[in-house]
Coordinates of C-alpha atoms and ligand atoms in Angstrom, one line a residue:
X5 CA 154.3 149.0 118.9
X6 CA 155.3 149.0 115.5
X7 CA 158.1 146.7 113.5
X8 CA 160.0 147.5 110.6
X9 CA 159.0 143.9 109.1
X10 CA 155.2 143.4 110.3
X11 CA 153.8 147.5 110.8
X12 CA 151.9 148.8 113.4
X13 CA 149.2 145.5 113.5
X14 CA 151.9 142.8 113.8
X15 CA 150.4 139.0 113.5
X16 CA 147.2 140.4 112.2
X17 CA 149.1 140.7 108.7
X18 CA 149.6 136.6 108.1
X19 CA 149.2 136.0 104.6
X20 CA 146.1 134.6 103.4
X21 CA 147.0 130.7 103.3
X22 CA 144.9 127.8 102.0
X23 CA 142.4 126.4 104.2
X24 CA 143.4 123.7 106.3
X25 CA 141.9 120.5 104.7
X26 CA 139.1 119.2 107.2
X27 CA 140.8 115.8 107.4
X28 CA 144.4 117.2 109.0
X29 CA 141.6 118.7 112.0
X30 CA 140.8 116.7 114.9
X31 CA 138.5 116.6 117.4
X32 CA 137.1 119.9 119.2
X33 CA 139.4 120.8 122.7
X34 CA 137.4 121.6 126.1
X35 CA 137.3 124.8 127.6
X36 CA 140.4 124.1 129.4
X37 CA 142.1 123.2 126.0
X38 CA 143.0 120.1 125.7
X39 CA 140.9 117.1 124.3
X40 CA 142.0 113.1 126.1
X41 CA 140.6 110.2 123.9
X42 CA 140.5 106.3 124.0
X43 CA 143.0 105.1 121.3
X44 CA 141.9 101.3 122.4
X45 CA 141.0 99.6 125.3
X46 CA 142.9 101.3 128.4
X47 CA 145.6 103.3 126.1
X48 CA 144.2 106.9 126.1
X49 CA 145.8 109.8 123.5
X50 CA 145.6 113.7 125.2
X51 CA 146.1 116.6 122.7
X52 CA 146.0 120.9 122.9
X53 CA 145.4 120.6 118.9
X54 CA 149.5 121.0 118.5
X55 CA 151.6 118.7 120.8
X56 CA 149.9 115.2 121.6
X57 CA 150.7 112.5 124.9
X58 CA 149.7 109.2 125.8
X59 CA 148.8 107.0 128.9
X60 CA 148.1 103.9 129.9
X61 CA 145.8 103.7 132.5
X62 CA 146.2 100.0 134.4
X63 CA 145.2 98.5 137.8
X64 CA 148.5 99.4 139.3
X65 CA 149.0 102.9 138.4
X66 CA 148.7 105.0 135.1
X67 CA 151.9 104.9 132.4
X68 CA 152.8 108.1 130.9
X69 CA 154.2 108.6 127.5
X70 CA 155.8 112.1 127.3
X71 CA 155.1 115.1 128.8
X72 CA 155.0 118.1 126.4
X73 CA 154.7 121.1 128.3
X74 CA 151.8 123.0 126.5
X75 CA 149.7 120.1 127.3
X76 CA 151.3 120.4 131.3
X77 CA 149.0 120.8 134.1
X78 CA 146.2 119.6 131.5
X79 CA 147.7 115.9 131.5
X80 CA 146.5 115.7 135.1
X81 CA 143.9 117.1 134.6
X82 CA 143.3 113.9 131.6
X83 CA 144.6 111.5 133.9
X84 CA 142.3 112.3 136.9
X85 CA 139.7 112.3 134.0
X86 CA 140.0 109.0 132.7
X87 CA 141.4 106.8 135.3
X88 CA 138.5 108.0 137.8
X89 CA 135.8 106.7 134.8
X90 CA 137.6 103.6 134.8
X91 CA 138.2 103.0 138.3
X92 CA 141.8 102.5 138.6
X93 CA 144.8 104.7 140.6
X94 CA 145.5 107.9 139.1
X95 CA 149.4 107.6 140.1
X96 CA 151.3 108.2 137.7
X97 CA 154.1 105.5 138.3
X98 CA 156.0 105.8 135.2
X99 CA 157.1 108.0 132.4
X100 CA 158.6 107.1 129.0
X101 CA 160.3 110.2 127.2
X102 CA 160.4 109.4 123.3
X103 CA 163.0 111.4 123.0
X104 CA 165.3 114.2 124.8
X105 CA 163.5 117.0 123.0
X106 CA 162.0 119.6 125.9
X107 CA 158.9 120.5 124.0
X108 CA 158.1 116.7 124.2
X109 CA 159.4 116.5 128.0
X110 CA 159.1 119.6 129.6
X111 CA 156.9 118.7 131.9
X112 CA 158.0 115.9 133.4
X113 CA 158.7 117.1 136.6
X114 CA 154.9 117.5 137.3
X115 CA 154.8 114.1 138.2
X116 CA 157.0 114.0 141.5
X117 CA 159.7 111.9 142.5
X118 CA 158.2 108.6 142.6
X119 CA 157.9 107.9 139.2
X120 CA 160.5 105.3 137.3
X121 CA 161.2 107.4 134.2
X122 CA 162.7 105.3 131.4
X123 CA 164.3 106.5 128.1
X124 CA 167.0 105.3 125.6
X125 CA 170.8 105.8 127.1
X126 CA 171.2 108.5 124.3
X127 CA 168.1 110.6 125.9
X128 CA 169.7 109.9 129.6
X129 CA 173.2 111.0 128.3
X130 CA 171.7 114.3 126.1
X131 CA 169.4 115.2 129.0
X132 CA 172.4 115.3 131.2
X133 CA 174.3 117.1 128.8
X134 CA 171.1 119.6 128.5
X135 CA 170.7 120.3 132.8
X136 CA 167.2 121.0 132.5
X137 CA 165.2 120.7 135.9
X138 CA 161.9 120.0 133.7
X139 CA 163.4 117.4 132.4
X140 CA 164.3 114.5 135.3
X141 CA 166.7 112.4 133.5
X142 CA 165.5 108.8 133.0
X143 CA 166.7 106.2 135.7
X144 CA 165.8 103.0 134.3
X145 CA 167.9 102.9 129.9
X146 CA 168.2 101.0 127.3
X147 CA 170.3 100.7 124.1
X148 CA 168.1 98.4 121.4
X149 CA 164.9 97.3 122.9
X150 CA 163.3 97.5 126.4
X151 CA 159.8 95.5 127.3
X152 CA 157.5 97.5 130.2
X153 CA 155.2 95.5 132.1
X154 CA 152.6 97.3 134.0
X155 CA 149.4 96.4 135.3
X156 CA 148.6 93.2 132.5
X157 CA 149.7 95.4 129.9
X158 CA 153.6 95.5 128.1
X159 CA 154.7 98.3 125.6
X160 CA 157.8 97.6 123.7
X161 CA 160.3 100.5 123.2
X162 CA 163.1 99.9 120.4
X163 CA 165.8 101.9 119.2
X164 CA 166.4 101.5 115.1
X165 CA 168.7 104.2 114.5
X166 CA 168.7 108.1 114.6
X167 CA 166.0 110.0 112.6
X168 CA 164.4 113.5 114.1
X169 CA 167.1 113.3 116.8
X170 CA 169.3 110.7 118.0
X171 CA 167.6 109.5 120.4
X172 CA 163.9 108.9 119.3
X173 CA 162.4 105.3 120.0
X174 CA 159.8 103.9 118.5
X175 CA 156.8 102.8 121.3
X176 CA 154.8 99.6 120.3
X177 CA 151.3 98.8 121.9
X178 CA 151.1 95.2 120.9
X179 CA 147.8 94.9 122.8
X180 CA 146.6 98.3 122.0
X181 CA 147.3 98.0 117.7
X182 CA 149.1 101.1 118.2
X183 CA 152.6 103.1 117.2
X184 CA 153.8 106.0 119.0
X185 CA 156.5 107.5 117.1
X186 CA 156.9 111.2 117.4
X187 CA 157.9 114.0 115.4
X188 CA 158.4 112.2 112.2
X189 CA 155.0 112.4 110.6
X190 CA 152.4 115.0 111.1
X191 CA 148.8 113.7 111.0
X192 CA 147.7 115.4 108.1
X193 CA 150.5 118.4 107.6
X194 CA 153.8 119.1 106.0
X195 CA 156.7 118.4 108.4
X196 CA 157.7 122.2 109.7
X197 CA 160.9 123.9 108.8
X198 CA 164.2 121.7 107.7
X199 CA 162.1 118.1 107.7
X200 CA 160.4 118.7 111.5
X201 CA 164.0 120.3 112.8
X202 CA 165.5 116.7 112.1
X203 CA 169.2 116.2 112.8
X204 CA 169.7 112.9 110.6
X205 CA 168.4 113.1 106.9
X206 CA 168.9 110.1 105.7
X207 CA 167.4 108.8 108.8
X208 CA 164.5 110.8 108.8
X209 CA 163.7 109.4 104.9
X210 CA 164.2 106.2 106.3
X211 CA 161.9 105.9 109.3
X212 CA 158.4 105.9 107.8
X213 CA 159.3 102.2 106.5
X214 CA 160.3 100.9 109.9
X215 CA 157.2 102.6 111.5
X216 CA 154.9 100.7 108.5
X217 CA 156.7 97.5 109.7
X218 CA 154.9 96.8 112.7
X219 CA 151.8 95.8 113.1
X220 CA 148.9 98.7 114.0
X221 CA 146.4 100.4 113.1
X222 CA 146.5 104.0 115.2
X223 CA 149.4 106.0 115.2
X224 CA 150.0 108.6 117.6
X225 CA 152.8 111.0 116.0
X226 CA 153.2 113.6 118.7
X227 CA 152.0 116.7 116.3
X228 CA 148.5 118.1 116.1
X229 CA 145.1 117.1 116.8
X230 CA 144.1 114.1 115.2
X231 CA 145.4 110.5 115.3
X232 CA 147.6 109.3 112.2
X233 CA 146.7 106.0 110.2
X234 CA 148.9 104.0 107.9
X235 CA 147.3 106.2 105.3
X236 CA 148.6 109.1 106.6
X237 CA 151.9 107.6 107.1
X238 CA 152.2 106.8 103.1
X239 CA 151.3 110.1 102.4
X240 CA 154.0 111.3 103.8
X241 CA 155.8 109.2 102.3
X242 CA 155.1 110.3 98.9
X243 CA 155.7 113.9 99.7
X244 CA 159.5 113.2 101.2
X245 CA 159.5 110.5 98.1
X246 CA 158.8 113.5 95.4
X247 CA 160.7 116.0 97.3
X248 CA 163.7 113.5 96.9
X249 CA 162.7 113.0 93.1
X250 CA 162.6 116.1 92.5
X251 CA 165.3 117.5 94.4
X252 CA 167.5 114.9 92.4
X253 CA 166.3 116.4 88.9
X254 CA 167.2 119.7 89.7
X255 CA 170.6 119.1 90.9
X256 CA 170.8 117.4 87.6
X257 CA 169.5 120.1 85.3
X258 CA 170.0 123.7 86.8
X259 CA 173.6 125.0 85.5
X260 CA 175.7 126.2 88.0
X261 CA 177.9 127.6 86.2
X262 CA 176.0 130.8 85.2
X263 CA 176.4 131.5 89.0
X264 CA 179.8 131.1 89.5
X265 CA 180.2 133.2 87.0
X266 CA 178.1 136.2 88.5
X267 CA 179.6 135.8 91.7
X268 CA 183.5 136.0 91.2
X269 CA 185.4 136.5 93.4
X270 CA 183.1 135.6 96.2
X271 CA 182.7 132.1 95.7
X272 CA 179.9 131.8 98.8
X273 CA 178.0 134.5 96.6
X274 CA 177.8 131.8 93.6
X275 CA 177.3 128.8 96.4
X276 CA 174.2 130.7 97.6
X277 CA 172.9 131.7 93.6
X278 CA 173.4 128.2 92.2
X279 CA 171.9 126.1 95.2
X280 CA 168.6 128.4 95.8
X281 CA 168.2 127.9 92.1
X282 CA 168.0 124.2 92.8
X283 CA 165.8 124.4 96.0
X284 CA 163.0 126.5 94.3
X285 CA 162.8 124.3 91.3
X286 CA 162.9 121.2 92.9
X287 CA 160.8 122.3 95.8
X288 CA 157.9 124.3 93.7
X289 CA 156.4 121.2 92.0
X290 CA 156.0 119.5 95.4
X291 CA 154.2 122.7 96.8
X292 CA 151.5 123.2 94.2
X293 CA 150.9 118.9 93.9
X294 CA 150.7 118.7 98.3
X295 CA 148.5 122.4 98.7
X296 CA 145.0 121.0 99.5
X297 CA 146.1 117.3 100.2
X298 CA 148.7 118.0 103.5
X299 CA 148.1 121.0 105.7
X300 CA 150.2 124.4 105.3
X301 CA 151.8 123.2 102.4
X302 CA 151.6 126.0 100.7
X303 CA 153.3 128.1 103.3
X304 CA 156.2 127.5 101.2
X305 CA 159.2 128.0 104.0
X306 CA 158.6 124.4 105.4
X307 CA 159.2 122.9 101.9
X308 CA 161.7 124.9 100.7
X309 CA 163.7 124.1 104.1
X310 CA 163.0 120.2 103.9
X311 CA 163.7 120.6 100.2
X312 CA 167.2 122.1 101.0
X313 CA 168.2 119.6 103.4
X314 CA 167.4 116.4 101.3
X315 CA 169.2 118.0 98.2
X316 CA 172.4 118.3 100.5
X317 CA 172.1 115.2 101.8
X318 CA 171.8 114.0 98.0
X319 CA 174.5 115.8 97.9
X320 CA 176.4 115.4 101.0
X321 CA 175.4 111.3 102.2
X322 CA 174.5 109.8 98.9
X323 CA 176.9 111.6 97.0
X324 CA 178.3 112.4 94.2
X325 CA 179.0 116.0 95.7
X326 CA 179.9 117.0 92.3
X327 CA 182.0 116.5 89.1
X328 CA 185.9 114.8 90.2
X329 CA 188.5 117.4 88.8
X330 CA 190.0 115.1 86.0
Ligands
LIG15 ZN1 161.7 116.6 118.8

């Protein structure tokens, strides 16, 4: 089979990118693929080196915390694993979606009808909205903050405002010194394309802060294979931070008028000239200072993308959108 884009080998062609830092890797996976590890005490992590879950493995049944379906039959698998080492029930009793998204919750229906599935009103109403049968919608809501009890242990759910999507809580182990936030920060990589597919900008920016404000030390951030630390979250930090910088600088400095000019009559023509000119300088900077320190950031798509959508928000939420017409 042969492609007008890739030629007759396809995939085989990927450029030659940087190698991935040894710090963004993680532990090794089993030959079944996934890898399930003690964060503390009872609160276990389960990864496929991508997409990462969480349980809680108590005396009266185990508490799972999303369900991403390329980890799927492999959470049992983790489950049956660790809760038959420890010598407590294997039944899953409950599920907590962190958000509505279905490659954090499409396997939720794996774990049959007896288990109380709880998720912010937002998810409930989206996953209504959505009709997916992988996706049970959650029975047991919440609007602010929501305390589960199970087994001895409590996990504290709270809901400070949209971010990656509307809906996406942040999960608090009090006794476990742990965050689970997902999809904000990647342990050790660049978000992906338009800041990790994020719907709210500003929100996004924002969240790192309010993750750093609560107490932990292990973070589990739903994206590849390693656990996150409060290093990891200031990191990323400093990459959204200079992005911002110098996203700001180039709206300030690149003339737009040149490509107004070459475009006239179609005005989208000069929109599209004048505004890749900013992305590419602000974003370039960022890429050569992150290559080496975060994963894949030289493939220089994700920045560019995340680049794009802060300058508009600049733009767009912070304003000013451009010179008033005197
Ligand atoms: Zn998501």
């Amino acid at each position: 089979m042969t492609s007008p884009a890739s030629g007759a080998s396809g995939a085989a062609d990927l450029p030659d990118y940087a190698p991935v830092p040894r710090s963004a890797l993680g532990p090794a996976l089993n030959e079944q693929g996934y890898y399930v590890g003690r964060v503390q005490r009872n609160l276990y992590w389960v990864t496929d080196g991508v997409y990462q879950s969480a349980f809680l493995a108590t005396p009266d049944g185990v508490v799972l915390f999303d369900a991403p379906p390329s980890i799927g039959g492999n959470l049992r698998r983790a489950v049956d694993e660790i809760t038959a080492a420890d010598g407590v029930p294997n039944t899953v009793t409950h599920l907590v979606y962190s958000h509505h998204h279905a490659d954090h919750g499409g396997a939720a229906s794996l774990f049959g009808g007896d288990v109380t599935r709880i998720g912010h009103a937002e998810t409930r109403r989206l996953l209504l909205r959505d009709g997916d049968p992988a996706r049970p919608v959650p029975e047991i809501t919440f609007t602010d903050t929501y305390t589960l009890q199970v087994g001895g242990d409590r996990v504290e759910l709270a809901w400070h405002g949209s971010n990656h999507s509307p809906d996406n809580i942040y999960i608090h182990f009090p006794g476990h010194d742990t965050l689970m936030f997902i999809d904000v920060v990647n342990a050790g990589w660049v978000p992906i394309y338009n800041l990790n597919l994020s719907e709210d900008v500003i929100g996004y920016m924002d969240a790192p802060a309010i993750a750093l404000s609560y107490p932990w030390t292990h973070f589990i951030s739903g994206h590849l294979g390693r656990l996150a630390t409060r290093d990891d979250v200031a990191i990323h930090q400093a990459y959204i931070a200079d992005i911002e910088a110098s996203a700001r600088q180039a709206l300030a400095t690149v003339n737009p008028v040149p490509y107004y000019i070459a475009g006239g009559q179609n005005a989208w023509a000069g929109v599209k000239g004048h505004l890749d000119a900013v992305t590419e300088r602000a974003a370039a900077p960022v890429i050569a200072k992150y290559t080496g320190v975060l994963a894949a950031a030289d493939i220089e798509v994700f920045t560019l993308t995340t680049t794009f959508q802060i300058m508009q928000s600049l733009r767009l939420d912070r304003g000013p959108s451009g010179p008033v017409h005197p």
